[in-house]
Tab-separated table of C-alpha atoms in Angstrom:
chain	number	residue	atom	x	y	z
A	79	MET	CA	-0.044	0.092	0.140
A	80	SER	CA	1.545	3.533	-1.007
A	81	LYS	CA	1.913	6.185	1.390
A	82	PHE	CA	-0.697	8.089	-0.561
A	83	GLN	CA	-3.350	5.150	-0.004
A	84	VAL	CA	-2.303	4.991	3.818
A	85	TYR	CA	-2.747	8.919	4.140
A	86	LYS	CA	-6.290	8.770	2.500
A	87	LYS	CA	-7.431	5.689	4.555
A	88	LEU	CA	-6.104	7.324	7.547
A	89	ARG	CA	-7.820	10.609	6.914
A	90	PHE	CA	-11.107	9.077	6.280
A	91	THR	CA	-10.866	7.175	9.581
A	92	ASN	CA	-10.258	10.196	11.609
A	93	ILE	CA	-13.202	12.034	9.553
A	94	PHE	CA	-15.521	9.164	10.260
A	95	ILE	CA	-14.553	9.371	14.159
A	96	LEU	CA	-14.918	12.906	14.311
A	97	LEU	CA	-18.325	12.873	12.642
A	98	LEU	CA	-19.300	9.927	14.910
A	99	ILE	CA	-18.340	11.999	17.997
A	100	VAL	CA	-20.289	14.803	16.671
A	101	PHE	CA	-23.165	12.660	16.052
A	102	VAL	CA	-23.063	10.927	19.390
A	103	SER	CA	-22.768	14.449	20.823
A	104	CYS	CA	-25.715	15.765	19.141
A	105	ALA	CA	-27.699	12.825	20.031
A	106	LEU	CA	-26.783	13.045	23.610
A	107	LEU	CA	-27.513	16.799	23.743
A	108	ILE	CA	-30.919	15.950	22.255
A	109	CYS	CA	-31.609	13.426	24.865
A	110	ILE	CA	-30.472	15.411	27.882
A	111	ASN	CA	-32.524	18.608	26.713
A	112	PHE	CA	-35.612	16.292	26.141
A	113	PHE	CA	-35.400	14.675	29.813
A	114	THR	CA	-34.668	18.009	31.199
A	115	ILE	CA	-37.521	19.654	29.743
A	116	LYS	CA	-39.880	16.748	30.688
A	117	THR	CA	-38.387	17.187	34.365
A	118	LEU	CA	-38.952	20.782	34.481
A	119	SER	CA	-42.495	20.302	32.956
A	120	ALA	CA	-43.322	17.810	35.627
A	121	ASN	CA	-41.771	20.317	38.288
A	122	ARG	CA	-44.109	22.605	36.858
A	123	ALA	CA	-47.048	20.430	36.972
A	124	TYR	CA	-46.409	19.631	40.995
A	125	ILE	CA	-46.234	23.647	41.578
A	126	SER	CA	-49.456	23.918	39.496
A	127	GLY	CA	-51.004	21.173	41.595
A	128	GLU	CA	-49.978	22.727	44.986
A	129	SER	CA	-51.794	25.571	44.116
A	130	TYR	CA	-55.143	23.495	43.593
A	131	TYR	CA	-54.083	21.569	46.958
A	132	SER	CA	-53.508	24.918	48.949
A	133	LYS	CA	-56.781	26.527	47.522
A	134	GLY	CA	-58.605	23.346	48.232
A	135	GLN	CA	-57.553	23.455	51.745
A	136	LYS	CA	-58.315	27.135	52.276
A	137	ASP	CA	-61.692	26.789	50.887
A	138	ALA	CA	-62.460	23.835	53.138
A	139	SER	CA	-61.415	25.908	56.147
A	140	ARG	CA	-63.274	28.824	55.421
A	141	HIS	CA	-66.979	26.546	54.560
A	142	LEU	CA	-66.174	24.788	57.944
A	143	ILE	CA	-65.597	28.027	59.854
A	144	THR	CA	-68.876	29.209	58.397
A	145	TYR	CA	-70.723	26.081	59.040
A	146	LEU	CA	-69.115	26.144	62.688
A	147	TYR	CA	-70.880	29.376	63.289
A	148	THR	CA	-74.581	28.993	60.813
A	149	LYS	CA	-74.625	25.343	61.234
A	150	ASP	CA	-75.669	25.544	57.138
A	151	GLU	CA	-75.909	22.080	55.974
A	152	ASN	CA	-74.547	23.389	52.392
A	153	GLN	CA	-71.632	24.449	54.040
A	154	TRP	CA	-70.711	21.281	55.555
A	155	LYS	CA	-71.180	19.693	52.030
A	156	LEU	CA	-68.933	22.389	50.410
A	157	TYR	CA	-66.198	21.719	53.102
A	158	LEU	CA	-66.316	18.032	52.333
A	159	GLU	CA	-66.157	18.739	48.561
A	160	GLU	CA	-62.943	21.124	48.772
A	161	LEU	CA	-61.438	18.982	51.253
A	162	LYS	CA	-61.324	15.849	48.873
A	163	VAL	CA	-58.916	17.984	46.685
A	164	PRO	CA	-55.527	17.725	49.297
A	165	GLN	CA	-56.841	14.204	50.409
A	166	SER	CA	-57.158	12.863	47.051
A	167	ASP	CA	-53.418	14.150	46.384
A	168	GLY	CA	-52.530	12.645	49.668
A	169	MET	CA	-54.014	9.238	48.491
A	170	ALA	CA	-51.825	9.520	45.323
A	171	ARG	CA	-48.535	10.090	47.320
A	172	VAL	CA	-49.328	7.092	49.501
A	173	ALA	CA	-50.014	4.872	46.402
A	174	LEU	CA	-46.896	5.890	44.737
A	175	LEU	CA	-44.820	5.424	47.602
A	176	LYS	CA	-45.964	2.137	48.283
A	177	GLY	CA	-45.321	1.195	44.540
A	178	GLY	CA	-48.954	0.461	43.933
A	179	ASP	CA	-51.179	0.563	40.962
A	180	GLU	CA	-50.259	3.833	39.018
A	181	GLU	CA	-54.030	3.946	38.118
A	182	ILE	CA	-54.888	4.432	41.554
A	183	ALA	CA	-52.772	7.452	42.100
A	184	ARG	CA	-53.839	8.775	38.277
A	185	LYS	CA	-57.583	8.777	39.453
A	186	ALA	CA	-56.812	10.460	42.798
A	187	LEU	CA	-54.514	13.000	41.040
A	188	LEU	CA	-57.413	13.808	38.852
A	189	LEU	CA	-59.737	14.187	41.932
A	190	GLY	CA	-57.132	16.747	43.271
A	191	ARG	CA	-57.870	18.631	40.179
A	192	ASN	CA	-54.534	18.088	38.302
A	193	HIS	CA	-54.894	18.580	34.539
A	194	GLN	CA	-54.825	15.060	33.029
A	195	GLU	CA	-52.257	15.986	30.351
A	196	ASP	CA	-50.023	16.401	33.480
A	197	LEU	CA	-50.435	13.161	35.073
A	198	ASN	CA	-47.634	11.184	33.250
A	199	ASP	CA	-44.980	13.835	33.866
A	200	ILE	CA	-46.044	14.044	37.692
A	201	ILE	CA	-45.889	10.016	38.322
A	202	TRP	CA	-42.775	9.700	35.982
A	203	LEU	CA	-41.005	12.383	38.254
A	204	PHE	CA	-42.208	10.769	41.525
A	205	VAL	CA	-41.193	7.293	40.459
A	206	ASN	CA	-37.598	8.118	39.242
A	207	PHE	CA	-36.696	11.027	41.235
A	208	LYS	CA	-38.270	10.487	44.572
A	209	GLN	CA	-34.832	9.765	46.053
A	210	VAL	CA	-33.299	13.113	44.627
A	211	SER	CA	-32.761	15.540	47.381
A	212	PHE	CA	-35.093	18.448	46.128
A	213	LEU	CA	-38.087	16.214	45.217
A	214	ALA	CA	-37.413	14.092	48.795
A	215	ASN	CA	-37.483	17.162	50.538
A	216	ALA	CA	-40.708	18.371	48.701
A	217	ILE	CA	-42.204	15.039	49.404
A	218	ASN	CA	-41.589	15.235	53.084
A	219	GLU	CA	-43.294	18.461	53.303
A	220	TRP	CA	-46.203	17.068	51.424
A	221	GLU	CA	-46.470	14.274	53.945
A	222	GLN	CA	-46.540	16.766	56.755
A	223	ALA	CA	-49.287	18.678	54.968
A	224	ASP	CA	-51.464	15.478	54.451
A	225	GLU	CA	-50.979	14.917	58.348
A	226	LEU	CA	-52.553	18.405	59.037
A	227	ILE	CA	-55.508	17.700	56.354
A	228	PHE	CA	-56.076	14.663	58.209
A	229	ASN	CA	-56.220	16.703	61.749
A	230	LEU	CA	-58.435	19.239	59.776
A	231	PHE	CA	-60.687	16.257	58.814
A	232	ILE	CA	-60.935	15.146	62.338
A	233	THR	CA	-61.722	18.642	63.578
A	234	GLY	CA	-64.408	19.022	61.024
A	235	GLN	CA	-65.971	15.638	62.126
A	236	GLN	CA	-65.812	16.856	65.571
A	237	ILE	CA	-67.540	19.947	64.904
A	238	ASN	CA	-70.161	17.960	62.717
A	239	THR	CA	-70.879	15.700	65.560
A	240	LYS	CA	-71.540	18.289	68.252
A	241	ILE	CA	-73.788	20.157	65.785
A	242	LYS	CA	-75.973	17.122	64.839
A	243	ASN	CA	-76.311	16.384	68.622
A	244	ASP	CA	-77.021	20.001	69.387
A	245	ILE	CA	-74.419	20.272	71.922
A	246	LEU	CA	-71.989	22.985	70.498
A	247	THR	CA	-71.314	25.668	72.849
A	248	VAL	CA	-69.887	29.228	72.433
A	249	ALA	CA	-66.708	28.030	73.898
A	250	ASP	CA	-66.434	24.919	71.342
A	251	GLN	CA	-67.004	27.397	68.752
A	252	GLN	CA	-63.833	29.403	69.961
A	253	LYS	CA	-61.792	26.336	70.524
A	254	PHE	CA	-62.473	24.937	67.030
A	255	LEU	CA	-62.011	28.352	65.318
A	256	GLN	CA	-58.282	28.337	66.991
A	257	ASP	CA	-57.761	24.528	65.995
A	258	ILE	CA	-58.828	25.436	62.222
A	259	SER	CA	-56.701	28.640	62.034
A	260	ALA	CA	-53.644	26.856	63.518
A	261	ILE	CA	-53.828	24.068	61.226
A	262	SER	CA	-54.409	26.493	58.226
A	263	ASP	CA	-51.351	28.505	59.400
A	264	LYS	CA	-48.924	25.364	59.615
A	265	LEU	CA	-50.329	24.257	56.088
A	266	THR	CA	-49.487	27.621	54.680
A	267	ILE	CA	-45.741	27.009	55.872
A	268	ASN	CA	-45.924	23.513	54.487
A	269	GLU	CA	-47.167	24.710	51.030
A	270	ARG	CA	-44.689	27.498	50.816
A	271	ASN	CA	-41.829	25.172	51.559
A	272	PHE	CA	-43.027	22.696	49.157
A	273	SER	CA	-43.131	25.274	46.362
A	274	ASN	CA	-39.608	26.826	47.431
A	275	THR	CA	-38.013	23.329	47.286
A	276	LEU	CA	-39.144	22.680	43.771
A	277	GLY	CA	-38.303	25.879	42.406
A	278	GLU	CA	-34.841	25.624	43.906
A	279	GLY	CA	-34.568	22.105	42.068
A	280	ALA	CA	-35.745	23.714	38.932
A	281	ARG	CA	-32.868	26.343	39.269
A	282	LYS	CA	-30.365	23.621	39.725
A	283	ILE	CA	-31.595	21.538	36.751
A	284	LYS	CA	-31.401	24.605	34.599
A	285	ASP	CA	-27.835	25.754	35.723
A	286	LEU	CA	-27.124	21.897	35.081
A	287	LEU	CA	-28.746	22.010	31.622
A	288	ILE	CA	-26.353	25.036	30.966
A	289	PHE	CA	-23.431	23.318	31.899
A	290	THR	CA	-24.195	20.247	29.729
A	291	ASN	CA	-25.147	22.345	26.766
A	292	VAL	CA	-21.823	24.000	26.923
A	293	PHE	CA	-19.946	21.180	27.497
A	294	PHE	CA	-21.221	19.148	24.463
A	295	ILE	CA	-21.229	22.205	22.274
A	296	LEU	CA	-17.692	22.461	23.148
A	297	ILE	CA	-16.960	18.783	22.181
A	298	ILE	CA	-18.836	19.565	18.981
A	299	ILE	CA	-16.888	22.663	18.059
A	300	CYS	CA	-13.619	20.951	18.856
A	301	SER	CA	-14.546	17.907	16.604
A	302	VAL	CA	-15.674	20.339	13.766
A	303	SER	CA	-12.448	22.628	14.123
A	304	PHE	CA	-10.330	19.145	13.957
A	305	TYR	CA	-12.338	18.015	10.906
A	306	TYR	CA	-11.826	21.518	9.442
A	307	SER	CA	-7.971	21.147	10.140
A	308	ILE	CA	-7.998	17.756	8.215
A	309	MET	CA	-9.595	19.181	5.252
A	310	VAL	CA	-7.235	21.982	5.158
A	311	LYS	CA	-4.219	19.539	5.014
A	312	HIS	CA	-6.143	17.773	2.455
A	313	LEU	CA	-6.487	20.907	0.205
A	314	ILE	CA	-2.872	21.832	0.635
A	315	ALA	CA	-2.188	18.229	-0.550
A	316	SER	CA	-4.072	18.962	-3.417
A	317	LYS	CA	-2.417	21.938	-4.442
A	318	LYS	CA	-0.483	20.336	-7.367
A	319	GLU	CA	-3.768	19.141	-8.913
A	320	ILE	CA	-5.313	22.487	-8.729
A	321	GLU	CA	-2.276	24.483	-10.263
A	322	ILE	CA	-2.624	21.876	-13.166
A	323	LYS	CA	-6.240	22.743	-13.677
A	324	ASN	CA	-5.370	26.607	-13.203
A	325	GLU	CA	-2.760	26.108	-16.100
A	326	ASN	CA	-5.225	24.405	-18.125
A	327	LEU	CA	-7.747	27.224	-17.769
A	328	ILE	CA	-5.057	29.717	-18.330
A	329	LEU	CA	-4.616	27.868	-21.889
A	330	ALA	CA	-8.457	27.808	-22.252
A	331	ASN	CA	-8.562	31.599	-21.692
A	332	HIS	CA	-6.079	32.516	-24.269
A	333	GLU	CA	-7.918	30.207	-26.697
A	334	LEU	CA	-11.066	31.999	-26.098
A	335	ASP	CA	-9.236	35.412	-26.782
A	336	ARG	CA	-8.050	34.156	-29.975
A	337	PHE	CA	-11.620	33.148	-30.875
A	338	VAL	CA	-12.841	36.525	-29.872
A	339	TYR	CA	-10.331	38.482	-31.809
A	340	SER	CA	-10.847	36.272	-34.936
A	341	ALA	CA	-14.793	36.290	-34.549
A	342	SER	CA	-14.638	40.057	-34.284
A	343	HIS	CA	-13.043	40.511	-37.507
A	344	ASP	CA	-15.328	38.213	-39.422
A	345	LEU	CA	-18.405	40.115	-37.898
A	346	ARG	CA	-16.882	43.335	-38.881
A	347	SER	CA	-17.765	42.546	-42.631
A	348	PRO	CA	-21.021	43.219	-44.337
A	349	ILE	CA	-23.720	40.824	-43.471
A	350	THR	CA	-26.970	40.026	-44.814
A	351	SER	CA	-28.806	42.895	-44.168
A	352	LEU	CA	-26.139	44.943	-45.951
A	353	LYS	CA	-26.558	42.675	-48.926
A	354	GLY	CA	-30.064	43.372	-49.073
A	355	LEU	CA	-29.678	47.243	-49.086
A	356	ILE	CA	-27.005	47.062	-51.774
A	357	GLU	CA	-29.198	44.882	-54.152
A	358	ILE	CA	-31.985	47.193	-53.639
A	359	THR	CA	-29.869	50.334	-54.194
A	360	GLN	CA	-28.662	48.615	-57.515
A	361	PHE	CA	-32.164	49.095	-58.920
A	362	GLU	CA	-32.822	52.520	-57.355
A	363	ASP	CA	-32.445	55.527	-59.767
A	364	ASN	CA	-33.555	58.151	-57.110
A	365	ILE	CA	-30.605	60.066	-55.889
A	366	ASP	CA	-32.194	60.716	-52.623
A	367	GLN	CA	-33.383	57.101	-52.186
A	368	ILE	CA	-30.029	55.874	-52.817
A	369	ARG	CA	-28.644	58.192	-50.151
A	370	GLU	CA	-31.159	56.976	-47.731
A	371	TYR	CA	-30.288	53.622	-48.101
A	372	LEU	CA	-26.560	54.546	-47.743
A	373	SER	CA	-27.368	55.935	-44.628
A	374	LEU	CA	-29.165	52.871	-43.491
A	375	MET	CA	-25.812	51.100	-44.258
A	376	HIS	CA	-23.565	53.326	-42.707
A	377	GLU	CA	-25.704	52.820	-39.247
A	378	SER	CA	-25.922	49.180	-39.652
A	379	LEU	CA	-21.943	49.117	-39.995
A	380	ALA	CA	-21.637	51.580	-37.165
A	381	ARG	CA	-23.653	49.693	-34.919
A	382	GLN	CA	-22.068	46.380	-36.111
A	383	ASP	CA	-18.697	47.910	-35.306
A	384	GLN	CA	-19.516	49.198	-31.984
A	385	PHE	CA	-20.979	45.970	-30.884
A	386	ILE	CA	-17.602	44.241	-32.007
A	387	ILE	CA	-15.728	46.877	-29.929
A	388	ASP	CA	-17.861	46.140	-26.927
A	389	ILE	CA	-17.311	42.370	-27.273
A	390	ILE	CA	-13.290	43.052	-27.258
A	391	ASP	CA	-13.605	45.450	-24.396
A	392	TYR	CA	-15.649	42.960	-22.539
A	393	SER	CA	-13.046	40.348	-23.094
A	394	LYS	CA	-9.988	42.322	-22.080
A	395	ASN	CA	-11.840	43.114	-19.100
A	396	LYS	CA	-12.697	39.573	-18.334
A	397	ARG	CA	-9.280	37.934	-19.134
A	398	LYS	CA	-6.550	40.737	-19.010
A	399	GLU	CA	-4.581	40.848	-15.740
A	400	ILE	CA	-4.903	44.081	-13.674
A	401	ILE	CA	-1.688	45.997	-13.615
A	402	ILE	CA	-1.467	48.884	-11.243
A	403	GLU	CA	0.893	51.445	-12.720
A	404	PRO	CA	1.028	55.175	-13.146
A	405	VAL	CA	-1.564	56.367	-15.513
A	406	SER	CA	-2.370	60.002	-16.829
A	407	LEU	CA	-6.217	60.854	-16.674
A	408	HIS	CA	-5.435	63.584	-18.850
A	409	GLU	CA	-3.959	61.623	-21.675
A	410	LEU	CA	-6.695	58.966	-21.427
A	411	ILE	CA	-9.298	61.491	-21.739
A	412	ASP	CA	-7.804	63.346	-24.532
A	413	GLU	CA	-7.253	59.899	-26.425
A	414	ALA	CA	-10.744	58.968	-25.790
A	415	ILE	CA	-12.240	62.109	-27.096
A	416	LEU	CA	-10.198	61.993	-30.375
A	417	GLN	CA	-11.163	58.549	-31.132
A	418	LEU	CA	-14.784	59.805	-30.907
A	419	MET	CA	-14.554	62.481	-33.211
A	420	HIS	CA	-16.254	60.539	-36.121
A	421	PHE	CA	-19.528	60.264	-34.216
A	422	GLU	CA	-22.280	62.214	-35.719
A	423	ASN	CA	-23.015	65.855	-34.280
A	424	VAL	CA	-19.982	65.379	-31.960
A	425	SER	CA	-18.361	68.690	-33.699
A	426	GLN	CA	-21.627	70.537	-32.501
A	427	ILE	CA	-21.372	69.444	-28.664
A	428	GLU	CA	-19.090	71.757	-26.402
A	429	ILE	CA	-16.714	69.468	-24.226
A	430	THR	CA	-15.373	71.215	-21.180
A	431	LYS	CA	-12.629	70.029	-18.918
A	432	GLU	CA	-11.886	70.548	-15.193
A	433	LEU	CA	-8.889	68.186	-14.496
A	434	LEU	CA	-7.716	68.679	-10.976
A	435	ALA	CA	-6.467	65.173	-10.651
A	436	ASP	CA	-4.249	63.628	-13.386
A	437	GLU	CA	-1.265	61.356	-12.418
A	438	ILE	CA	-2.824	58.142	-10.617
A	439	GLN	CA	-2.089	54.914	-9.739
A	440	SER	CA	-4.503	52.204	-11.265
A	441	ASP	CA	-4.820	50.061	-14.490
A	442	SER	CA	-4.780	51.937	-17.740
A	443	LEU	CA	-6.591	49.611	-19.777
A	444	ARG	CA	-9.796	49.462	-17.436
A	445	LEU	CA	-9.660	53.245	-16.966
A	446	LYS	CA	-9.614	53.560	-20.835
A	447	ILE	CA	-12.485	51.520	-21.266
A	448	ILE	CA	-14.563	53.391	-18.551
A	449	ILE	CA	-13.715	56.791	-19.757
A	450	SER	CA	-14.309	55.687	-23.659
A	451	ASN	CA	-17.670	54.275	-22.980
A	452	LEU	CA	-19.107	57.007	-20.592
A	453	LEU	CA	-18.047	59.431	-23.378
A	454	SER	CA	-19.218	57.561	-26.147
A	455	ASN	CA	-22.689	57.434	-24.409
A	456	ALA	CA	-22.780	60.945	-23.619
A	457	ILE	CA	-22.030	61.946	-27.412
A	458	LYS	CA	-24.466	59.013	-28.483
A	459	TYR	CA	-27.408	60.275	-26.499
A	460	ALA	CA	-27.008	63.987	-26.908
A	461	ASP	CA	-30.364	65.952	-27.299
A	462	ASN	CA	-30.064	67.682	-30.993
A	463	SER	CA	-33.291	69.758	-29.927
A	464	LYS	CA	-31.319	71.607	-27.390
A	465	GLU	CA	-29.579	74.895	-28.426
A	466	GLN	CA	-26.213	74.168	-27.018
A	467	MET	CA	-25.213	70.482	-26.510
A	468	SER	CA	-22.790	70.050	-23.969
A	469	ILE	CA	-20.398	67.418	-21.659
A	470	SER	CA	-18.569	68.071	-18.924
A	471	ILE	CA	-15.534	66.171	-17.699
A	472	LYS	CA	-14.111	66.603	-14.353
A	473	THR	CA	-11.538	64.754	-12.252
A	474	TYR	CA	-10.647	65.696	-8.563
A	475	MET	CA	-9.634	63.803	-5.303
A	476	ASP	CA	-11.977	63.404	-2.542
A	477	ASN	CA	-10.464	61.924	0.639
A	478	ASP	CA	-9.016	58.435	-0.126
A	479	PHE	CA	-10.743	58.531	-3.516
A	480	TYR	CA	-9.846	59.854	-7.006
A	481	LYS	CA	-13.261	60.938	-8.759
A	482	ILE	CA	-14.191	61.130	-12.467
A	483	GLU	CA	-17.318	62.853	-13.159
A	484	ILE	CA	-18.886	62.850	-16.746
A	485	SER	CA	-22.027	64.978	-17.053
A	486	ASP	CA	-24.039	65.989	-19.894
A	487	ASN	CA	-27.360	67.983	-21.078
A	488	GLY	CA	-28.533	64.957	-23.322
A	489	ILE	CA	-31.855	63.161	-23.488
A	490	GLY	CA	-31.386	61.621	-20.052
A	491	ILE	CA	-32.633	58.303	-18.750
A	492	LYS	CA	-36.387	57.206	-17.848
A	493	ASP	CA	-36.951	56.358	-14.300
A	494	GLU	CA	-38.314	53.094	-15.134
A	495	PHE	CA	-34.792	52.287	-17.025
A	496	LYS	CA	-32.531	53.541	-14.127
A	497	ASP	CA	-32.421	50.398	-12.201
A	498	HIS	CA	-31.322	48.053	-15.138
A	499	ILE	CA	-28.691	50.294	-17.064
A	500	PHE	CA	-25.860	48.266	-15.789
A	501	GLU	CA	-27.258	44.827	-16.566
A	502	MET	CA	-25.961	43.172	-19.714
A	503	TYR	CA	-27.648	43.741	-23.149
A	504	PHE	CA	-29.869	46.123	-21.871
A	505	GLY	CA	-30.304	49.345	-23.717
A	506	THR	CA	-32.555	52.107	-23.726
A	507	ASN	CA	-32.107	52.640	-27.475
A	508	LYS	CA	-31.020	49.289	-29.495
A	509	ASN	CA	-30.445	51.604	-32.416
A	510	LYS	CA	-27.665	53.426	-30.556
A	511	GLY	CA	-25.992	50.764	-28.655
A	512	SER	CA	-25.280	47.002	-28.184
A	513	GLY	CA	-26.473	46.879	-24.455
A	514	LEU	CA	-23.057	46.054	-23.443
A	515	GLY	CA	-21.273	49.372	-22.830
A	516	LEU	CA	-22.429	50.282	-19.015
A	517	TYR	CA	-22.496	46.623	-18.096
A	518	ILE	CA	-18.426	46.428	-19.140
A	519	VAL	CA	-18.074	49.838	-17.510
A	520	LYS	CA	-19.624	48.706	-14.077
A	521	GLU	CA	-17.264	45.426	-14.481
A	522	ALA	CA	-14.169	47.354	-15.289
A	523	VAL	CA	-14.786	49.776	-12.063
A	524	GLU	CA	-15.412	46.794	-9.831
A	525	ASN	CA	-12.157	44.971	-11.198
A	526	ILE	CA	-10.159	47.996	-9.880
A	527	LYS	CA	-11.935	48.227	-6.535
A	528	GLY	CA	-13.864	51.185	-7.434
A	529	ASN	CA	-17.554	52.338	-7.499
A	530	ILE	CA	-19.777	54.006	-10.100
A	531	TYR	CA	-22.974	56.265	-9.439
A	532	MET	CA	-25.641	57.758	-11.878
A	533	THR	CA	-28.194	60.487	-11.554
A	534	SER	CA	-30.225	60.995	-14.498
A	535	GLU	CA	-33.431	63.243	-15.210
A	536	ASN	CA	-35.459	62.461	-18.368
A	537	ASN	CA	-34.973	65.217	-20.983
A	538	ILE	CA	-32.759	67.060	-18.464
A	539	GLY	CA	-29.287	65.226	-18.734
A	540	SER	CA	-27.014	62.617	-16.894
A	541	LYS	CA	-23.963	62.596	-14.641
A	542	PHE	CA	-21.779	59.530	-14.081
A	543	ILE	CA	-19.201	59.642	-11.140
A	544	VAL	CA	-16.824	57.031	-11.097
A	545	THR	CA	-14.694	56.541	-7.641
A	546	ILE	CA	-11.377	54.806	-7.744
A	547	PRO	CA	-9.043	54.246	-4.580
A	548	ARG	CA	-6.112	56.261	-4.042
A	549	SER	CA	-4.257	53.141	-2.884
A	550	TYR	CA	-4.489	49.315	-3.098
A	551	GLY	CA	-3.924	47.130	-0.450
A	552	ILE	CA	-0.986	44.395	-1.148
């Protein structure tokens, strides 16, 4: 077995172990969270049950006192009804402690006004955690409260016997009232201790849950980090393969550039539409009509030529390496204006320059593409209806950026087009552009880590501002 195969086998073994650790940790985390939530839910059910227990005891005491002084039979019945609530809970406790039938405990808890959906959690917590300190203490308080409930029951029987035999005296009433109050006060203490004990247990469970979650999350993070380090080593080992693929891509790019170059020269020859115009012109004697046909031919060739230029710019922008070097904005702008002098009506446009920034560090190819396309658009979309057509070119420094600002008083851009002008093949007038110009400009700006902003009003004019960093991080 080769070293590479040994390394590969070892790597996959390590990855498998790490994934197993993550899986087991997640499974344990889920189980722990599930049982913790179940425990807290049961704890909440006990506290809720205690409120019914306490209310039943207090209502029973109130009805018993009323019966003591009014001898109203309905008050005695209400007393017995309310006393069943804590008595039933006590029966459930005894049944669960003795390990008896859980159905007996379930029925008793229902009589104690506990919610049916809480019964499983109450019984589960009692059976499985009755030896745990917080629940054992709560059960002890519960047991003491049940003894007091029994004392309240005995007191009630004594009161009822005296009332039935008509031997209840005022002294008896005072004594029984003191007994009921004393029992009620002790029960209040037991009930408060019961709730406080369960609350303290819930807080401890919460702290334990937080600790457990943090522990397993750290295990998962460490495992993932180790897995990441293994993958990084694998990427480093694959570096040679990637370098070979990069060389192949470079060759493919060179071939693509050659294809674009060849295709552009082929496309610049007259095509089918021009042939049609030529054939029509051959049979036309009207000199004005012939001139119109020639104008159409010229427009067709101009559009085709511009499209080819855009394709070449697009290819250069995509493929050429970015070279940061000293560039003269003054020279680039003058060169772009000179190359655009053949455009229609360019001689009628007043071009003003205010170049406060000249020598900058940037990529000359991209800057040439940017300036040439923006000036070309300003000329093509000039408003012939205006008495004076104008284009303003400004360069200046603004904090950490150089800015190139090209504005005109042309036909402007309609509001519905403004969000799409930098999209590929989007043009507001297909007869004047290929739809590639501003798309190429935006890509060229992004390649030199700059930004481009546009403001425009329909029939008023447009302004494009290009920002270029004064320095590039290495």
